[in-house]
Short mmCIF file of C-alpha atoms in Angstrom, two decimals:
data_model
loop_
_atom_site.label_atom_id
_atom_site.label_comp_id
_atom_site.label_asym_id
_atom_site.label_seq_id
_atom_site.Cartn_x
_atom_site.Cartn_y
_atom_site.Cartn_z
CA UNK A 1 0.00 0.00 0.00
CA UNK A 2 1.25 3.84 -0.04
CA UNK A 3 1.12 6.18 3.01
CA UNK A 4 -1.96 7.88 3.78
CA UNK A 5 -1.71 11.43 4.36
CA UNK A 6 -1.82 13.47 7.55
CA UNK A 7 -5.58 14.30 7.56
CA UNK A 8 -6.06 10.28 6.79
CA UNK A 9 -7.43 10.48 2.81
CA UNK A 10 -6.23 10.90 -0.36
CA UNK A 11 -4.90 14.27 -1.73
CA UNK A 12 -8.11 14.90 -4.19
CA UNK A 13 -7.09 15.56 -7.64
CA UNK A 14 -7.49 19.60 -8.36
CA UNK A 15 -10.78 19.76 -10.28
CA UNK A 16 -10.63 20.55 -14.28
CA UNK A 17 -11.37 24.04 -15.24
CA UNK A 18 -14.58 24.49 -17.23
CA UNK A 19 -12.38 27.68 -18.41
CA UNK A 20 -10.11 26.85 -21.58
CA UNK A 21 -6.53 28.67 -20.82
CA UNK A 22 -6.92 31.68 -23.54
CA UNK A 23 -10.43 32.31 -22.16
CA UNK A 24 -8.75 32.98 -18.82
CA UNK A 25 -5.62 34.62 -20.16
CA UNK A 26 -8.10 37.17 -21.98
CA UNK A 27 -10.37 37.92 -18.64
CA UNK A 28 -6.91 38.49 -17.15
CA UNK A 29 -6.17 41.38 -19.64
CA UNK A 30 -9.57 42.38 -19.41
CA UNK A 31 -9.50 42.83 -15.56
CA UNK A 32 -6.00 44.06 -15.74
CA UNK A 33 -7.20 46.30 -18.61
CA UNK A 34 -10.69 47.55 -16.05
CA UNK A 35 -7.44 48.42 -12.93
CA UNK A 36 -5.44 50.40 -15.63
CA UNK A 37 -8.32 52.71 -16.60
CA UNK A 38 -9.39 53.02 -13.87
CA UNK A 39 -5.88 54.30 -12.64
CA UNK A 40 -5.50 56.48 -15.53
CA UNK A 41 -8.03 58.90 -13.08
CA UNK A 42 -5.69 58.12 -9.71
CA UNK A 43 -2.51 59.79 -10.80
CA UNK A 44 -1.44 60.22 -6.74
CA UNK A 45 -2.47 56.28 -6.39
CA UNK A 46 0.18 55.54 -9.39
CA UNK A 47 2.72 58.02 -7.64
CA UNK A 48 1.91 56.04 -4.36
CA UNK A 49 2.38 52.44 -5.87
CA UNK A 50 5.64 53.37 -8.25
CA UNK A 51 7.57 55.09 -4.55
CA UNK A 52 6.44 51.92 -2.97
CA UNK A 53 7.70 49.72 -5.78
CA UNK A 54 10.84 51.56 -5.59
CA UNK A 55 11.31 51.27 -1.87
CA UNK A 56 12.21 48.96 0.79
CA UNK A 57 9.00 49.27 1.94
CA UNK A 58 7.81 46.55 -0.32
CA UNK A 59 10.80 44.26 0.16
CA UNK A 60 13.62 43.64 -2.56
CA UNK A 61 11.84 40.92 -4.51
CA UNK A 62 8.53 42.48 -5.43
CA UNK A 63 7.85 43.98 -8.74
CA UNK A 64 4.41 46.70 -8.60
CA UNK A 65 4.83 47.60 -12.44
CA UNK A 66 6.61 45.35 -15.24
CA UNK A 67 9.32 47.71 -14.25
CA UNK A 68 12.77 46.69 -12.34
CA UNK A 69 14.91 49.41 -11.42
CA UNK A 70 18.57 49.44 -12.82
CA UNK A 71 21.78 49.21 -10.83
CA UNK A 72 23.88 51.43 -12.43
CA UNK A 73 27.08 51.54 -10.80
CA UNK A 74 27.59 55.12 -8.79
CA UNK A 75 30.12 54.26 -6.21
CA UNK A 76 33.69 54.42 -7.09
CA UNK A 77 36.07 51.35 -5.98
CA UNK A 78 37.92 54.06 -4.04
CA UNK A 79 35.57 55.68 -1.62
CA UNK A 80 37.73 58.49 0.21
CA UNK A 81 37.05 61.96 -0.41
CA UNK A 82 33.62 61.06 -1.45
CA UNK A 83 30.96 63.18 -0.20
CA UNK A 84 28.46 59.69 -0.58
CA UNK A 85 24.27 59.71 0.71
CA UNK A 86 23.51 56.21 1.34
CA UNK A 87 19.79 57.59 0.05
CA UNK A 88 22.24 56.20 -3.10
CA UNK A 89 22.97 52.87 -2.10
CA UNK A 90 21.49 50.43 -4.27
CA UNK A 91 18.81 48.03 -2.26
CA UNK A 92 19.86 44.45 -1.20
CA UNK A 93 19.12 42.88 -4.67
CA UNK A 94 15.86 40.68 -5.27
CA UNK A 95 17.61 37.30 -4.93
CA UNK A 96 19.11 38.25 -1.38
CA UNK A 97 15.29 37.65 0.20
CA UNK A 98 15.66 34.00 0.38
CA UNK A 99 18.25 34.46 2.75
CA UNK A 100 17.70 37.62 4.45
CA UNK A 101 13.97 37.41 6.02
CA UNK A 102 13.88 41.01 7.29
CA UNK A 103 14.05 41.71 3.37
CA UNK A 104 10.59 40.02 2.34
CA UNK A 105 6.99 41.42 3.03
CA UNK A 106 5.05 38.76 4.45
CA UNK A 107 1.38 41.38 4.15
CA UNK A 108 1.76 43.55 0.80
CA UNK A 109 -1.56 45.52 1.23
CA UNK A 110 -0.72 46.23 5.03
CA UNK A 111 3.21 47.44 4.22
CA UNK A 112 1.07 49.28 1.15
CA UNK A 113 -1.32 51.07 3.99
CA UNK A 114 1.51 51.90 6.28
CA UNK A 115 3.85 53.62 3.49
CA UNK A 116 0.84 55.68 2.28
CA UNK A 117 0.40 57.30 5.66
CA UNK A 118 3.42 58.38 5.95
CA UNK A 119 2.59 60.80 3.77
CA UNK A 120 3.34 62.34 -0.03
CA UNK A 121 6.97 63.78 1.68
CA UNK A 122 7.93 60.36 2.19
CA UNK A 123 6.24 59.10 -1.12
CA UNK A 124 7.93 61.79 -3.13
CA UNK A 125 11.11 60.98 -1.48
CA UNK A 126 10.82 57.50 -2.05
CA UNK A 127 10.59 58.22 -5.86
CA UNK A 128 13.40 61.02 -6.25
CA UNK A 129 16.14 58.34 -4.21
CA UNK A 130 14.50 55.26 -6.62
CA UNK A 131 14.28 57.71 -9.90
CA UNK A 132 18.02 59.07 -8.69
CA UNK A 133 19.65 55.24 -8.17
CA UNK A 134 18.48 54.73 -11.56
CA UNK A 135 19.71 56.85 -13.77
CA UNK A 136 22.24 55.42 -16.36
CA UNK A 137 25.90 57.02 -17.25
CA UNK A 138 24.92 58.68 -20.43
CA UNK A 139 21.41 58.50 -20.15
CA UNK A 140 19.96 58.92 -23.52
CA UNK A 141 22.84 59.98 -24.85
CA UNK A 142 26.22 62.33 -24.23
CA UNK A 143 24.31 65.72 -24.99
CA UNK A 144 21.38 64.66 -23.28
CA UNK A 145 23.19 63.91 -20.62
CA UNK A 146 25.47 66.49 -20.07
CA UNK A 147 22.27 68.43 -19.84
CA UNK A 148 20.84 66.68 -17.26
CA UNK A 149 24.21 67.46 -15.40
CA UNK A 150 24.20 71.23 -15.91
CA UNK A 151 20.37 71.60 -15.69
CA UNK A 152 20.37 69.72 -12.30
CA UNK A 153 23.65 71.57 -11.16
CA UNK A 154 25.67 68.99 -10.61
CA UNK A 155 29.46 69.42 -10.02
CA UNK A 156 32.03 66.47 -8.73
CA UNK A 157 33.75 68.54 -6.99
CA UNK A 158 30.78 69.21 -4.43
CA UNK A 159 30.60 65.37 -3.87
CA UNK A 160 34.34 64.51 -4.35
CA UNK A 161 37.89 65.81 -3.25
CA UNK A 162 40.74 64.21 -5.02
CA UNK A 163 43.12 62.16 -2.99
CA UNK A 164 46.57 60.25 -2.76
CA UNK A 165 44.77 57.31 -2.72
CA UNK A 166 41.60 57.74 -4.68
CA UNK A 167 43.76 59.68 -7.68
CA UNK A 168 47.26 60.98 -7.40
CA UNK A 169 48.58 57.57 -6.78
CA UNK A 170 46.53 56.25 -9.59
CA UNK A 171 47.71 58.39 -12.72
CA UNK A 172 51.41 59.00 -14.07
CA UNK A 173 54.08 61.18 -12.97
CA UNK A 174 54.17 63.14 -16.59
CA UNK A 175 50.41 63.87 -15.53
CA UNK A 176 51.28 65.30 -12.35
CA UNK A 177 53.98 67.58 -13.90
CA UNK A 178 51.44 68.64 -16.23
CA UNK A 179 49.12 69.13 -13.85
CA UNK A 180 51.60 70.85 -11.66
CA UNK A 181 52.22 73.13 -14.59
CA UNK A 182 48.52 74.05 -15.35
CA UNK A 183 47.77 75.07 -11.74
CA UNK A 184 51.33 77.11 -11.23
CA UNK A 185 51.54 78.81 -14.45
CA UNK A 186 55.18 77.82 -13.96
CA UNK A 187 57.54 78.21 -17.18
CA UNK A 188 58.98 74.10 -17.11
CA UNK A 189 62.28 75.70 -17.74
CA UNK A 190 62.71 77.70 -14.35
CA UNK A 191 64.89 76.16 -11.52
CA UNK A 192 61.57 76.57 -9.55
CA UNK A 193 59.93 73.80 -11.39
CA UNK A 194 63.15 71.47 -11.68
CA UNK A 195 63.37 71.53 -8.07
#
């Protein structure tokens, strides 16, 4: 004989859908189709769902939209003298919730409810740090993306200071004396600069 199961019967077999499979795929674009419209008049319930998406707040494996955020990298292998907001830091990635339980959301409508009443400061800072992570070297392409950098008034040198270790040490001596030479004004030829 085989072993019964716990409750003492048989596993029943799941019953046979009276549904054929593209009759349910098609009510599933329908309904899917009905929650799209409709959100098409909830523009705050879309900016509430895409900051949650793109937070912690619902857990490193869960996708609201067919959207998953890039990882592009934006921390140098040589950290010092780098002004760095871990608002920055890249989430745990999806795959790390099997081992890290603090990372998964057991109740997604409840963790939904909570992150809504914090507010629209928190939601709208949810989606600048997700948007922010995001964003590709060279988005679109160099122009556009040397416009984003002037528009948005960025400038390295108010997140980075050059160092021995994260950049002198790293580039040639004839660079140096160049450099040396730019900064100074120094004529090469002058005892000054030999020295």
């Amino acid at each position: 004989g085989h072993a019964a199961h716990a409750d003492g019967g048989d596993a029943a077999p799941a019953p046979k859908s009276p549904y054929s499979g593209a009759l349910v795929e098609d009510m599933k674009a329908i309904r899917l189709a009905a929650i799209q419209t409709a959100l098409l008049d909830k523009p705050e319930m879309v900016f509430d769902l895409l900051a949650f998406g793109l937070s912690l707040a619902s857990g490193v494996s869960t996708n609201v939209f067919d959207l998953s955020p890039g990882r592009p990298m934006n921390c140098p292998s040589k950290t010092d003298g780098l002004e760095w907001s871990d608002r920055l830091a890249h989430p745990p990635a999806g795959h790390e919730a099997w081992s890290r339980p603090e990372l998964r959301i057991e109740d997604l409508a409840q963790a939904f409810r909570d992150f809504t009443a914090a507010g629209k400061k928190a939601r709208n800072s949810a989606l600048v740090e997700g948007m922010a992570r995001t964003l590709p070297y060279d988005a679109g392409n160099a122009d556009f993306f040397a416009l984003i950098e002037a528009d948005s008034g960025a400038s390295i040198r108010k997140v980075w200071t050059p160092t021995a270790e994260n950049f002198f040490n790293r580039v040639s001596a004839d660079y140096l004396d160049s450099l040396h030479l730019e900064l100074t004004g120094c004529d090469p030829e002058c005892n000054g600069f030999k020295a």
